CSV table of C-alpha atoms in Angstrom, one decimal:
chain,number,residue,atom,x,y,z
M,1,MET,CA,100.7,-67.2,172.2
M,2,ASP,CA,98.7,-70.5,170.8
M,3,GLU,CA,102.0,-72.5,171.3
M,4,LEU,CA,102.1,-71.6,175.2
M,5,VAL,CA,98.3,-73.1,175.4
M,6,GLU,CA,99.9,-76.0,173.1
M,7,LEU,CA,102.4,-76.7,175.0
M,8,ILE,CA,100.6,-76.7,178.4
M,9,LYS,CA,98.1,-79.5,176.6
M,10,GLU,CA,101.0,-81.3,175.8
M,11,PHE,CA,102.3,-81.8,178.9
M,12,LEU,CA,98.9,-82.2,180.9
M,13,ALA,CA,98.3,-85.1,178.1
M,14,GLU,CA,101.9,-86.4,178.6
M,15,ASP,CA,100.8,-87.3,182.4
M,16,ASP,CA,97.5,-88.3,181.9
M,17,TRP,CA,95.9,-85.8,183.7
M,18,LYS,CA,91.9,-85.1,182.8
M,19,TYR,CA,91.4,-81.4,182.5
M,20,SER,CA,89.3,-79.3,180.8
M,21,PHE,CA,89.9,-76.0,178.8
M,22,ASP,CA,88.0,-73.1,178.1
M,23,GLU,CA,89.1,-71.7,174.5
M,24,GLU,CA,87.3,-68.6,174.7
M,25,ASN,CA,89.2,-67.6,178.1
M,26,ARG,CA,92.2,-69.6,177.7
M,27,VAL,CA,91.5,-71.4,181.1
M,28,PHE,CA,92.5,-75.0,181.5
M,29,SER,CA,90.8,-76.4,184.8
M,30,PHE,CA,91.2,-79.8,186.7
M,31,SER,CA,91.6,-81.2,190.0
M,32,LEU,CA,94.5,-82.8,192.0
M,33,THR,CA,94.9,-84.9,194.5
M,34,ILE,CA,97.3,-84.2,197.6
M,35,ASP,CA,98.6,-85.5,200.4
M,36,SER,CA,97.2,-83.5,203.1
M,37,LYS,CA,94.1,-83.2,205.3
M,38,LEU,CA,92.8,-81.1,202.4
M,39,LYS,CA,92.7,-83.9,199.9
M,40,HIS,CA,92.3,-82.4,196.7
M,41,LEU,CA,93.1,-78.9,194.7
M,42,LYS,CA,91.2,-77.0,192.4
M,43,TYR,CA,93.9,-75.9,189.4
M,44,TYR,CA,93.3,-73.2,187.2
M,45,ILE,CA,95.8,-72.0,184.7
M,46,TYR,CA,95.1,-69.3,182.7
M,47,VAL,CA,97.1,-68.7,179.9
M,48,HIS,CA,98.0,-64.8,178.4
M,49,ASP,CA,99.7,-63.3,175.4
M,50,ASP,CA,103.0,-64.0,176.8
M,51,SER,CA,102.7,-65.2,179.8
M,52,TYR,CA,100.5,-67.8,182.2
M,53,THR,CA,99.4,-67.9,185.9
M,54,VAL,CA,98.7,-71.2,187.8
M,55,TYR,CA,96.1,-71.1,190.8
M,56,ALA,CA,95.6,-73.9,193.3
M,57,VAL,CA,92.6,-73.3,195.0
M,58,SER,CA,92.1,-74.9,198.4
M,59,PRO,CA,88.4,-77.1,198.7
M,60,LEU,CA,87.9,-75.1,202.0
M,61,ASN,CA,87.3,-71.0,202.5
M,62,ALA,CA,87.5,-69.7,205.8
M,63,ASP,CA,84.6,-68.2,207.2
M,64,ASN,CA,85.0,-64.6,206.1
M,65,ASP,CA,82.7,-63.6,208.8
M,66,ASP,CA,84.8,-64.7,211.6
M,67,LYS,CA,87.4,-61.8,211.6
M,68,THR,CA,89.7,-63.1,214.5
M,69,VAL,CA,89.9,-66.2,211.8
M,70,MET,CA,90.7,-63.8,209.1
M,71,ALA,CA,93.1,-62.1,210.5
M,72,SER,CA,95.1,-65.1,211.7
M,73,LEU,CA,95.0,-66.4,208.3
M,74,ALA,CA,95.9,-63.0,206.8
M,75,GLU,CA,99.1,-63.5,209.3
M,76,PHE,CA,99.6,-67.1,208.6
M,77,VAL,CA,99.8,-66.1,204.4
M,78,CYS,CA,102.3,-63.1,205.3
M,79,ARG,CA,104.8,-65.5,207.3
M,80,ALA,CA,104.5,-68.7,205.1
M,81,ASN,CA,105.0,-66.7,202.2
M,82,TYR,CA,108.1,-64.6,203.7
M,83,GLY,CA,111.1,-66.5,201.5
M,84,LEU,CA,109.4,-68.4,199.2
M,85,ARG,CA,111.2,-68.4,195.5
M,86,ASN,CA,108.3,-69.9,193.5
M,87,GLY,CA,105.0,-68.4,194.2
M,88,ASN,CA,102.7,-67.4,196.8
M,89,PHE,CA,99.9,-67.7,198.7
M,90,GLU,CA,97.1,-65.6,198.6
M,91,ILE,CA,93.8,-64.9,200.6
M,92,ASP,CA,90.6,-63.5,199.3
M,93,MET,CA,89.6,-61.3,202.5
M,94,ARG,CA,86.1,-61.2,200.6
M,95,ASP,CA,85.2,-64.9,200.5
M,96,GLY,CA,87.7,-66.4,202.5
M,97,GLU,CA,89.1,-68.5,199.6
M,98,ILE,CA,92.8,-69.5,199.7
M,99,ARG,CA,94.8,-70.3,197.1
M,100,TYR,CA,98.6,-70.7,195.5
M,101,LYS,CA,99.4,-68.8,192.5
M,102,VAL,CA,102.7,-69.4,190.4
M,103,PHE,CA,103.3,-66.4,187.5
M,104,ILE,CA,105.5,-67.4,184.2
M,105,ASP,CA,106.9,-64.7,182.1
M,106,CYS,CA,107.5,-66.3,179.0
M,107,GLY,CA,108.4,-63.4,177.2
M,108,ASN,CA,109.0,-64.6,173.2
M,109,LEU,CA,110.1,-67.9,174.7
M,110,LEU,CA,108.3,-70.7,175.1
M,111,PRO,CA,109.1,-72.4,178.8
M,112,SER,CA,110.7,-75.8,178.6
M,113,ASN,CA,108.5,-78.9,179.7
M,114,GLU,CA,110.2,-78.9,183.0
M,115,VAL,CA,109.6,-75.2,183.8
M,116,VAL,CA,105.4,-76.0,183.0
M,117,ARG,CA,106.3,-79.0,185.4
M,118,ARG,CA,107.4,-77.1,188.1
M,119,SER,CA,104.7,-74.3,188.3
M,120,VAL,CA,101.9,-77.0,188.2
M,121,ILE,CA,103.7,-79.3,191.1
M,122,ILE,CA,104.9,-76.4,192.8
M,123,PRO,CA,101.5,-75.1,194.3
M,124,CYS,CA,101.0,-79.0,195.2
M,125,VAL,CA,103.7,-79.0,197.3
M,126,MET,CA,103.2,-76.1,199.0
M,127,PHE,CA,99.7,-76.9,200.2
M,128,GLU,CA,101.1,-80.2,201.4
M,129,LYS,CA,103.5,-78.2,203.5
M,130,TYR,CA,101.2,-75.6,204.8
M,131,SER,CA,97.8,-76.6,204.4
M,132,ASN,CA,97.7,-78.5,208.0
M,133,GLY,CA,98.7,-75.1,209.2
M,134,ILE,CA,95.7,-73.4,207.5
M,135,LEU,CA,93.6,-76.0,209.0
M,136,ASP,CA,94.9,-75.2,212.4
M,137,VAL,CA,94.5,-71.9,212.3
M,138,MET,CA,90.8,-72.5,211.0
M,139,PHE,CA,89.8,-75.1,213.2
M,140,LYS,CA,91.5,-75.1,216.3
M,141,GLY,CA,92.7,-71.6,217.1
M,142,LEU,CA,96.1,-72.1,216.5
M,143,SER,CA,98.0,-68.7,216.0
M,144,ALA,CA,99.8,-67.9,212.3
M,145,GLU,CA,102.9,-67.8,214.3
M,146,GLU,CA,102.9,-71.3,215.8
M,147,ALA,CA,101.2,-72.8,212.9
M,148,VAL,CA,103.6,-72.0,210.4
M,149,SER,CA,106.5,-72.9,212.2
M,150,GLU,CA,105.1,-76.1,212.7
M,151,CYS,CA,104.2,-76.6,209.2
M,152,GLU,CA,108.0,-75.5,208.3
M,153,ASP,CA,109.7,-77.8,211.0
M,154,ALA,CA,107.8,-81.0,209.9
């Protein structure tokens, strides 16, 4: 759906975002500064025939050799994801990458500009809410339960 690619290009251009677009693979990429200790996220928007997926990727990976931290982060992701309506956190157990995903199924319809905006902003908001907890689990040894509770109470 080339209209979907054009719609996302228009959204990014209207907000004056600096991005690149891989025509062959239909992938947008850009960085976004956020209000948290992580400071920025790397974004990828994969455009499919009748859908698109937004990924916001943390600049820090967990140490996948530290099985205790990896298990705590996996628990953190499960606890943080419970009840989320618009996307979810993911952790790659192979390399410790942490990201937030939003999937938009368009069917035969183009999403509104507002839907595109929200699909891009939601990962930023979720990382701003939960990233300090992620870092506390990774570097301070805080339990996943305590870290999620602190994020959600803030």
